[in-house]
Coordinates of C-alpha atoms and ligand atoms in Angstrom, one line a residue:
M1 CA -22.6 25.7 -6.1
A2 CA -21.8 21.2 -7.4
G3 CA -19.9 20.3 -10.1
D4 CA -20.0 17.7 -13.0
Y5 CA -18.5 14.9 -11.6
D6 CA -20.3 11.9 -11.0
L7 CA -17.6 9.5 -9.4
V8 CA -14.8 11.4 -7.7
V9 CA -12.0 10.5 -5.7
V10 CA -10.1 12.3 -3.4
A11 CA -6.2 10.9 -2.3
N12 CA -3.7 12.4 -0.9
R13 CA -1.5 11.8 -3.6
L14 CA -2.2 12.4 -8.0
P15 CA -1.4 9.3 -9.5
V16 CA 0.7 10.8 -11.3
D17 CA 4.1 13.1 -9.7
R18 CA 5.3 16.9 -10.8
V19 CA 9.3 16.3 -11.6
E20 CA 10.9 20.1 -12.1
E21 CA 13.6 18.8 -14.5
A22 CA 17.0 20.2 -14.6
D23 CA 16.1 22.4 -16.7
G24 CA 13.7 24.2 -15.4
T25 CA 11.1 22.1 -17.3
T26 CA 8.1 19.6 -15.0
S27 CA 7.5 17.0 -16.5
W28 CA 5.1 13.7 -14.4
R29 CA 5.8 10.6 -13.4
R30 CA 3.8 7.7 -11.3
S31 CA 3.8 8.7 -7.5
P32 CA 4.6 5.2 -5.6
G33 CA 2.8 2.6 -3.6
G34 CA 0.3 0.5 -4.0
L35 CA -3.0 3.3 -4.1
V36 CA -2.1 4.4 -7.4
T37 CA -1.2 0.3 -7.9
A38 CA -4.7 0.0 -7.4
L39 CA -6.6 2.7 -8.4
E40 CA -5.0 4.1 -11.6
P41 CA -7.4 1.6 -13.6
V42 CA -10.5 2.0 -11.7
M43 CA -10.2 5.0 -12.2
Q44 CA -9.8 4.5 -16.0
R45 CA -12.4 2.9 -16.7
E46 CA -15.0 5.9 -15.1
D47 CA -15.6 9.1 -15.9
G48 CA -14.9 10.8 -12.4
A49 CA -12.3 13.8 -11.4
W50 CA -8.8 12.5 -8.8
I51 CA -7.6 15.4 -6.3
G52 CA -4.7 15.5 -5.5
W53 CA -1.6 16.4 -4.0
A54 CA 1.4 16.2 -7.0
G55 CA 3.7 16.1 -5.0
T56 CA 5.6 19.1 -4.7
H57 CA 4.9 22.7 -2.2
G58 CA 4.0 25.9 -4.2
E59 CA 0.7 26.4 -6.2
P60 CA -1.4 23.5 -7.5
P61 CA -0.9 23.5 -11.5
E62 CA -3.6 23.7 -13.2
P63 CA -6.6 20.4 -13.4
F64 CA -5.1 18.4 -16.2
D65 CA -5.2 15.7 -17.9
A66 CA -2.4 11.8 -17.1
V67 CA -2.8 7.9 -17.1
G68 CA -5.7 8.3 -19.2
V69 CA -7.2 10.4 -15.4
R70 CA -8.6 13.6 -14.8
C71 CA -6.3 15.7 -12.3
V72 CA -7.3 18.3 -10.5
P73 CA -4.1 19.0 -8.1
V74 CA -4.4 20.1 -4.7
G75 CA -2.4 22.5 -3.4
L76 CA 0.2 22.7 -0.2
S77 CA 3.3 25.0 1.0
A78 CA 6.3 24.2 2.5
D79 CA 5.3 23.5 5.7
E80 CA 2.8 22.4 5.1
V81 CA 4.6 19.2 3.4
E82 CA 6.7 18.9 6.7
D83 CA 3.5 19.0 9.5
Y84 CA 0.7 17.5 7.7
Y85 CA 2.0 15.1 5.5
E86 CA 5.4 14.1 6.4
G87 CA 4.9 15.0 10.2
F88 CA 1.0 14.1 11.2
S89 CA 0.2 11.3 8.3
N90 CA 3.3 9.8 8.6
G91 CA 5.6 10.6 11.5
T92 CA 2.2 10.4 13.2
L93 CA -0.6 7.7 12.0
W94 CA 1.4 5.0 9.1
P95 CA 4.0 4.5 12.6
L96 CA 0.0 4.3 14.7
Y97 CA -1.2 3.0 12.3
H98 CA 1.5 -0.3 12.2
D99 CA 2.2 -2.0 15.7
V100 CA 4.6 0.8 16.4
I101 CA 7.1 -0.8 14.7
V102 CA 8.6 2.6 15.1
A103 CA 7.2 5.5 18.1
P104 CA 5.0 7.6 16.8
T105 CA 5.0 11.7 17.6
Y106 CA 2.5 13.5 18.5
H107 CA 3.3 17.6 17.8
R108 CA 0.1 20.0 18.4
R109 CA 1.4 21.4 15.6
W110 CA 0.9 18.3 12.5
W111 CA -2.3 18.6 13.5
E112 CA -3.6 21.6 13.1
A113 CA -2.4 21.0 10.0
Y114 CA -3.7 17.7 9.5
V115 CA -6.5 19.5 10.1
R116 CA -6.1 22.7 7.7
V117 CA -5.8 20.8 4.4
N118 CA -8.6 17.9 4.9
E119 CA -10.4 20.8 5.3
R120 CA -8.7 21.6 1.9
F121 CA -9.1 18.9 0.2
A122 CA -13.0 18.5 1.3
Q123 CA -13.7 22.2 -0.9
A124 CA -11.3 20.5 -3.7
A125 CA -13.9 17.8 -3.6
A126 CA -16.8 19.6 -3.0
E127 CA -16.5 22.1 -5.7
Q128 CA -16.3 19.4 -8.1
A129 CA -18.6 15.7 -7.3
A130 CA -22.0 16.5 -9.2
E131 CA -25.6 17.3 -7.4
G132 CA -25.9 13.6 -5.7
A133 CA -22.4 12.5 -6.2
T134 CA -20.3 10.0 -5.1
V135 CA -17.2 10.7 -3.3
W136 CA -14.5 8.3 -2.4
V137 CA -12.3 9.5 0.2
Q138 CA -8.4 7.5 0.4
D139 CA -6.5 6.0 3.7
Y140 CA -4.9 8.1 5.9
Q141 CA -3.8 11.4 5.5
L142 CA -8.0 11.6 4.8
Q143 CA -9.3 10.9 7.5
L144 CA -10.7 14.1 8.7
V145 CA -12.5 14.7 4.6
P146 CA -15.4 12.8 4.9
R147 CA -17.0 14.5 8.2
M148 CA -15.8 18.6 6.5
L149 CA -17.8 17.3 3.5
R150 CA -20.6 16.1 4.8
R151 CA -21.1 19.3 5.9
R152 CA -20.3 21.4 2.6
R153 CA -22.1 19.1 0.6
P154 CA -25.1 16.5 3.0
D155 CA -26.9 15.7 -0.5
L156 CA -23.3 12.9 -1.8
R157 CA -22.6 9.7 -0.5
I158 CA -19.4 9.3 1.0
G159 CA -17.3 6.5 0.9
F160 CA -13.7 6.3 2.4
F161 CA -11.1 3.2 2.2
N162 CA -8.9 3.5 4.5
H163 CA -5.1 1.3 3.1
I164 CA -3.6 0.6 5.6
P165 CA -3.9 -1.1 9.1
F166 CA -6.5 -0.2 11.5
P167 CA -5.3 -0.2 15.3
P168 CA -6.6 -2.6 17.9
F169 CA -8.0 -0.1 20.0
E170 CA -5.4 -0.2 22.7
I171 CA -2.3 1.4 20.8
F172 CA -5.1 3.8 18.8
A173 CA -5.4 4.9 22.5
Q174 CA -2.9 6.7 22.0
L175 CA -4.1 9.4 19.8
P176 CA -4.5 12.5 21.6
W177 CA -7.1 13.5 18.8
R178 CA -8.8 9.8 18.7
G179 CA -12.3 11.3 19.2
A180 CA -11.3 13.9 16.2
I181 CA -10.7 11.1 13.6
L182 CA -13.4 8.5 15.1
D183 CA -15.8 11.4 14.4
G184 CA -14.6 12.5 10.3
L185 CA -14.6 9.3 9.3
L186 CA -17.8 8.8 10.1
G187 CA -18.7 11.6 8.1
A188 CA -18.9 8.2 5.5
D189 CA -21.8 6.8 5.2
L190 CA -19.8 3.4 4.0
V191 CA -16.0 2.8 5.9
G192 CA -13.9 0.8 4.4
F193 CA -10.9 -1.6 4.8
Q194 CA -8.8 -4.3 3.8
R195 CA -9.7 -7.2 6.7
P196 CA -11.9 -8.1 8.5
A197 CA -10.2 -7.3 12.5
D198 CA -9.6 -3.9 10.8
A199 CA -13.3 -3.3 10.9
S200 CA -13.3 -4.3 13.6
N201 CA -10.2 -2.5 15.4
F202 CA -13.0 0.3 14.3
L203 CA -16.4 -0.7 16.0
R204 CA -13.8 -1.9 18.8
A205 CA -12.4 1.9 18.8
C206 CA -16.5 2.6 18.0
R207 CA -18.1 2.6 21.1
R208 CA -14.9 3.0 23.5
A209 CA -13.3 6.3 22.5
I210 CA -17.1 7.7 22.2
A211 CA -19.7 5.2 23.3
L212 CA -20.8 5.2 20.2
P213 CA -23.6 2.2 19.5
A214 CA -22.0 -0.5 17.8
R215 CA -23.2 -3.6 16.7
Q216 CA -21.9 -5.7 14.1
S217 CA -21.1 -4.2 11.1
L218 CA -23.2 -0.3 12.1
V219 CA -22.2 2.5 14.1
R220 CA -24.9 3.9 15.1
L221 CA -25.5 7.6 14.8
P222 CA -28.1 9.4 17.4
D223 CA -26.7 13.0 16.7
E224 CA -27.7 12.6 13.7
G225 CA -31.4 11.3 13.9
G226 CA -29.6 7.9 13.9
R227 CA -27.6 7.3 10.7
Q228 CA -25.7 4.5 10.5
V229 CA -22.3 4.0 9.5
R230 CA -21.4 0.8 7.5
A231 CA -18.0 -1.3 8.6
A232 CA -16.4 -4.1 6.8
S233 CA -13.7 -5.2 4.6
F234 CA -13.3 -5.2 0.3
P235 CA -9.0 -6.5 -0.1
I236 CA -7.8 -5.2 -2.6
S237 CA -6.2 -6.4 -5.7
I238 CA -4.3 -4.8 -8.6
D239 CA -5.2 -5.5 -12.3
A240 CA -4.1 -9.5 -12.5
A241 CA -4.9 -10.0 -16.5
A242 CA -3.2 -6.2 -17.7
L243 CA -0.1 -8.0 -15.8
D244 CA -0.6 -11.2 -16.6
E245 CA -0.7 -10.4 -20.5
M246 CA 2.6 -8.3 -20.2
A247 CA 4.5 -11.0 -18.1
R248 CA 3.8 -13.3 -21.4
R249 CA 5.7 -10.9 -24.4
E250 CA 8.1 -12.2 -24.8
D251 CA 10.3 -8.5 -25.4
I252 CA 9.6 -9.4 -21.4
Q253 CA 10.5 -13.2 -20.6
E254 CA 12.8 -12.4 -23.6
R255 CA 15.0 -9.2 -20.4
A256 CA 13.8 -12.0 -17.5
R257 CA 16.0 -14.0 -19.4
E258 CA 18.8 -11.2 -19.4
I259 CA 18.7 -10.5 -16.1
R260 CA 19.7 -13.8 -14.7
R261 CA 22.4 -13.6 -16.8
D262 CA 23.4 -10.2 -16.0
L263 CA 23.1 -11.7 -12.6
G264 CA 26.0 -14.1 -13.2
D265 CA 23.1 -17.4 -14.1
P266 CA 22.5 -18.3 -10.5
Q267 CA 20.6 -21.2 -9.4
Y268 CA 18.0 -19.8 -8.0
V269 CA 17.1 -15.5 -7.5
L270 CA 15.7 -14.4 -4.4
L271 CA 13.3 -10.9 -5.0
G272 CA 12.4 -7.9 -2.1
V273 CA 10.4 -5.4 -3.6
D274 CA 9.5 -2.2 -1.7
R275 CA 9.3 1.1 -1.4
L276 CA 12.5 2.5 2.3
D277 CA 9.9 1.8 4.8
Y278 CA 10.4 0.5 7.8
T279 CA 7.0 -1.7 7.8
K280 CA 7.9 -4.1 5.1
G281 CA 11.5 -6.3 7.3
I282 CA 13.5 -5.3 4.7
L283 CA 16.5 -5.6 7.3
H284 CA 14.7 -8.6 8.2
R285 CA 15.2 -10.7 4.8
L286 CA 18.7 -9.1 4.5
K287 CA 19.8 -11.1 8.3
A288 CA 18.5 -14.3 7.2
F289 CA 20.1 -13.5 3.5
E290 CA 23.6 -13.3 5.5
E291 CA 22.6 -15.9 8.1
L292 CA 22.0 -18.4 5.8
L293 CA 25.2 -18.2 4.0
S294 CA 26.8 -18.0 6.5
D295 CA 26.0 -21.6 7.8
G296 CA 26.2 -22.0 4.2
R297 CA 23.7 -23.3 3.5
I298 CA 23.5 -21.2 0.7
Q299 CA 25.9 -21.0 -1.4
V300 CA 27.7 -17.7 -3.6
G301 CA 27.5 -17.7 -6.9
E302 CA 24.8 -20.4 -6.3
A303 CA 22.2 -18.0 -5.5
A304 CA 22.0 -14.9 -5.6
L305 CA 19.1 -11.6 -3.4
V306 CA 17.7 -8.8 -5.8
Q307 CA 16.2 -6.0 -3.2
V308 CA 14.5 -3.1 -5.4
A309 CA 13.7 -0.2 -2.9
T310 CA 12.2 1.9 -3.9
P311 CA 13.0 6.2 -2.2
S312 CA 10.0 6.9 0.5
R313 CA 9.9 9.8 2.7
E314 CA 12.8 10.6 2.4
R315 CA 13.3 13.1 5.2
V316 CA 11.6 11.7 7.8
E317 CA 13.8 10.8 10.1
Q318 CA 13.1 6.6 10.8
Y319 CA 13.5 6.7 6.9
V320 CA 16.9 8.4 6.6
Q321 CA 17.9 5.8 9.4
L322 CA 16.7 2.7 8.0
R323 CA 18.4 3.3 4.4
Q324 CA 21.4 3.9 6.7
D325 CA 20.9 0.9 7.8
V326 CA 20.5 -1.3 4.9
E327 CA 23.2 0.2 3.1
V328 CA 25.5 -0.9 5.9
T329 CA 23.3 -4.3 6.4
V330 CA 23.9 -4.8 2.2
G331 CA 27.6 -3.9 2.0
R332 CA 28.4 -5.7 5.2
I333 CA 26.8 -8.7 3.3
N334 CA 28.4 -8.4 -0.1
G335 CA 31.7 -6.8 1.3
T336 CA 32.1 -11.0 3.2
Y337 CA 30.8 -12.6 0.9
A338 CA 31.0 -11.5 -2.8
E339 CA 33.4 -13.7 -4.8
I340 CA 34.9 -11.6 -8.3
G341 CA 32.4 -11.7 -10.2
K342 CA 29.5 -12.6 -7.5
T343 CA 27.4 -10.6 -5.6
P344 CA 24.5 -11.6 -2.8
V345 CA 23.0 -9.3 -3.2
Q346 CA 22.0 -7.0 -5.6
Y347 CA 20.3 -4.0 -3.9
L348 CA 18.4 -1.2 -6.2
H349 CA 17.3 2.1 -4.7
H350 CA 15.4 3.1 -7.9
S351 CA 12.4 3.2 -8.7
Y352 CA 11.3 1.3 -11.9
G353 CA 8.9 0.7 -15.0
R354 CA 6.2 -2.2 -14.9
E355 CA 7.1 -3.8 -17.8
E356 CA 10.9 -4.1 -15.5
M357 CA 9.2 -5.4 -12.5
A358 CA 7.2 -8.1 -15.0
A359 CA 10.5 -9.0 -16.1
L360 CA 12.1 -9.0 -12.2
F361 CA 9.1 -11.3 -11.3
L362 CA 9.6 -13.3 -14.4
A363 CA 13.0 -13.8 -13.4
A364 CA 12.5 -14.6 -9.5
D365 CA 12.7 -18.3 -8.2
V366 CA 12.0 -16.7 -5.1
M367 CA 9.5 -13.7 -4.1
L368 CA 10.5 -12.4 0.1
V369 CA 7.3 -10.3 1.4
T370 CA 8.4 -10.6 4.4
S371 CA 6.3 -7.2 6.1
L372 CA 6.3 -6.0 9.6
R373 CA 2.5 -4.9 9.4
D374 CA 1.0 -4.4 5.6
G375 CA -2.5 -3.5 5.2
M376 CA -2.7 -5.8 2.1
N377 CA 0.8 -6.1 0.1
L378 CA 0.1 -6.3 -3.6
V379 CA 3.9 -7.3 -4.5
A380 CA 2.4 -10.4 -2.9
K381 CA -0.5 -10.6 -6.0
E382 CA 1.5 -8.9 -8.4
Y383 CA 4.2 -11.6 -7.9
V384 CA 1.1 -14.4 -8.6
A385 CA -0.5 -12.1 -11.6
S386 CA 3.0 -12.7 -13.3
R387 CA 3.9 -16.0 -13.4
Y388 CA 1.8 -17.2 -15.7
D389 CA 4.2 -20.7 -16.5
E390 CA 2.8 -21.1 -12.1
R391 CA 6.7 -21.7 -11.6
G392 CA 8.0 -19.6 -8.2
A393 CA 7.5 -19.9 -5.1
L394 CA 6.0 -17.0 -2.5
V395 CA 7.2 -16.2 1.2
L396 CA 4.3 -14.1 2.9
S397 CA 4.9 -12.4 6.1
E398 CA 1.3 -13.7 7.8
F399 CA 1.2 -9.4 8.7
T400 CA 0.4 -8.6 4.8
G401 CA -4.0 -8.7 4.5
A402 CA -2.0 -10.7 1.5
A403 CA -1.8 -14.0 3.8
D404 CA -5.7 -13.7 4.2
E405 CA -6.3 -14.9 1.1
L406 CA -2.9 -15.8 0.0
G407 CA -2.9 -19.5 2.0
Q408 CA -1.6 -20.8 -0.3
A409 CA 2.4 -19.4 0.5
I410 CA 5.3 -20.3 2.4
M411 CA 3.7 -17.9 5.7
V412 CA 6.3 -16.8 7.8
N413 CA 6.5 -14.8 10.8
P414 CA 8.9 -12.4 10.3
H415 CA 11.0 -12.0 13.3
D416 CA 11.0 -15.4 13.5
I417 CA 15.1 -14.8 12.1
D418 CA 15.3 -19.9 11.9
G419 CA 11.9 -20.1 10.7
L420 CA 12.4 -17.1 8.1
K421 CA 15.9 -19.5 6.9
D422 CA 14.2 -22.4 6.5
A423 CA 11.0 -20.7 5.1
V424 CA 13.3 -19.1 1.9
V425 CA 15.1 -22.5 2.6
R426 CA 12.1 -24.4 1.3
A427 CA 10.9 -22.0 -1.1
L428 CA 14.3 -23.0 -2.5
H429 CA 13.7 -26.6 -2.6
M430 CA 10.3 -26.8 -3.4
S431 CA 9.3 -29.8 -6.4
P432 CA 7.9 -27.9 -9.3
R433 CA 5.5 -30.1 -8.8
E434 CA 4.2 -28.6 -5.7
A435 CA 5.0 -24.8 -6.7
A436 CA 2.2 -25.1 -10.0
R437 CA 0.1 -26.7 -7.7
R438 CA 0.3 -23.3 -5.1
M439 CA 0.3 -21.3 -7.9
R440 CA -2.1 -22.3 -9.6
A441 CA -4.6 -21.7 -6.3
M442 CA -2.7 -18.7 -5.5
R443 CA -3.1 -17.2 -9.1
R444 CA -6.6 -18.4 -9.3
R445 CA -7.9 -15.9 -6.6
V446 CA -5.8 -12.9 -7.9
R447 CA -7.4 -13.5 -10.9
E448 CA -11.3 -13.8 -9.4
H449 CA -10.7 -10.8 -7.0
D450 CA -8.9 -8.3 -9.1
V451 CA -8.5 -4.2 -8.4
Q452 CA -11.4 -4.0 -10.8
R453 CA -13.7 -6.0 -8.6
W454 CA -12.7 -4.5 -6.1
A455 CA -13.8 -0.6 -6.5
A456 CA -17.5 -2.9 -8.3
T457 CA -17.7 -4.0 -4.6
F458 CA -17.1 -1.1 -3.1
L459 CA -18.8 1.3 -5.0
E460 CA -22.0 -1.5 -4.7
A461 CA -21.8 -1.7 -0.9
L462 CA -21.8 2.5 -0.8
E463 CA -25.9 2.8 -3.2
R464 CA -27.3 0.4 -0.7
P465 CA -27.3 2.4 2.5
G466 CA -28.2 -0.3 5.3
A467 CA -26.9 -3.4 4.5
E468 CA -26.4 -5.6 6.2
N469 CA -23.4 -7.1 5.6
T470 CA -21.2 -6.6 3.2
E471 CA -18.1 -8.4 4.1
I472 CA -17.5 -10.5 1.0
D473 CA -16.4 -13.6 1.8
L474 CA -12.4 -15.0 1.2
T475 CA -13.0 -18.9 0.3
Ligands
ADP1 P1 2.6 0.2 -0.7 O1 2.0 0.6 -1.2 O2 2.8 -0.2 0.8 O3 4.1 0.9 -1.5 P2 2.1 -2.5 -1.4 O4 3.3 -4.1 -1.8 O5 1.5 -2.5 -1.5 O6 2.6 -1.3 -0.9 O7 2.5 -1.7 -3.3 C1 3.1 -1.2 -4.2 C2 3.6 -0.8 -5.1 O8 4.8 0.1 -5.8 C3 3.5 -2.3 -6.2 O9 2.6 -1.3 -7.3 C4 4.5 -2.8 -6.5 O10 5.5 -3.1 -7.5 C5 5.3 -0.5 -6.0 N1 7.2 -0.4 -6.2 C6 7.8 -1.1 -5.6 N2 8.8 -0.9 -5.9 C7 9.0 -0.6 -6.7 C8 9.7 0.2 -7.9 N3 10.9 -0.4 -7.0 N4 10.0 0.3 -8.8 C9 8.4 0.2 -9.4 N5 7.5 0.0 -8.9 C10 7.8 -0.2 -7.4
G6P2 C1 1.0 3.2 0.9 C2 -0.2 4.2 1.7 C3 -0.1 5.8 0.5 C4 0.9 5.9 -0.2 C5 1.9 4.9 0.1 C6 3.3 5.7 -1.4 O1 0.5 2.1 0.5 O2 -1.3 3.6 1.8 O3 -1.7 6.4 0.7 O4 0.5 7.0 -1.4 O5 2.2 4.4 0.3 O6 3.6 7.1 -0.1 P1 3.8 8.5 -0.2 O7 4.2 8.3 1.4 O8 4.7 8.4 -0.6 O9 2.6 9.3 -1.2

């Protein structure tokens, strides 16, 4: 039986998480991560439904409205949180798709849970979507949903967008279930990626792993009457205008000044903002900063590094390890270099609201984005969108999707610690004129290619099956 919605988004997470308070009541908190940051403003303008998990195990709540979006929860049991979410999604796929920075783990039990939970999301989408509706499936946690949904509802138009990188075939080939994953994705009419390189990795995997004819951006499915699936890149973005507007507010600017004062009014404020994830290169960044202090190229009190790291996937082994390593490193740097009233690294293991984030961006002379691999990295775009004053410098890893678009950033290879140190020093000493020229160019790019344009481009491409090339140009 068809549902009521002409547009249905299916993502592992809802835009809000259910939080059980100490007094037994429940409240809702904005979910972490770039997927929610990007999709929330899109869905606030659309009259659609967002299907996802509410972040706790047990019976799902009834459908509800939050942050201006219709939310339809899918439930996960405690075992499924462990096997599907922490296990297959974040212990197998996440490291595999991020250049195997840590070793992926392959467990058949995790895979079985992944299949089962993907069926549940597909069923929920089939129930919510109106006849002939568009269903837009999001990210690596749900790669089997397009195929499962097409079986249930061949009338639908199905799109899939992968927010993280798609790995080269030589790495993807490790996955024992690689054929099933590709077949799952090929249930869609359009499969979108962040970068052209991700789309071509996917097309190559279709040729190599399951011997399908893939030409330019199209895969042909001989067993389905020659149905064609398109794969192309659609670099995701942010609500740039909203952030620009927020950063211009007097109260946000006052808060930015207050942050600098509270840091002891150093000459330079450096900032890192990430989920606490090993893909983000936080330890590389700290190492570079520590060496700059020990080399005497920067002085305590002259520069302060603020590292905001949202807790993430806290029961997954490699995340537990990373948290310990970061805490030890920060402790060592501060223990060695701090003086009374001068703390070189401010480490904040919290999540903050959007306004506080905007103030932090405005307070920072240098933004450090040093990911070892990152699908896009929206933080880089947020920094740029906040700097209406055309001040500040962005140090950006070349291994982010954002590097394809923000060519005026100071590019770094975060593995090259000497190069990273030089880049930081260059950013600190950049003339206001050069900083403004670079910032202007990056701001133009982010303003013109905002998240509304991303969504409109994807959804338009999904409506036009068979069109040759949907890659958006990166000029
Ligand atoms: P990812 O999706 O891998 O987490 P992105 O950089 O693409 O990385 O997106 C992260 C999003 O989460 C951004 O919108 C960023 O502002 C937000 N964010 C990251 N850390 C924090 C924090 N400590 N408090 C609030 N928001 C945060
Ligand atoms: C990245 C992923 C998202 C995910 C987010 C937060 O942005 O692409 O799919 O939601 O990280 O991670 P979490 O595991 O907390 O959902």
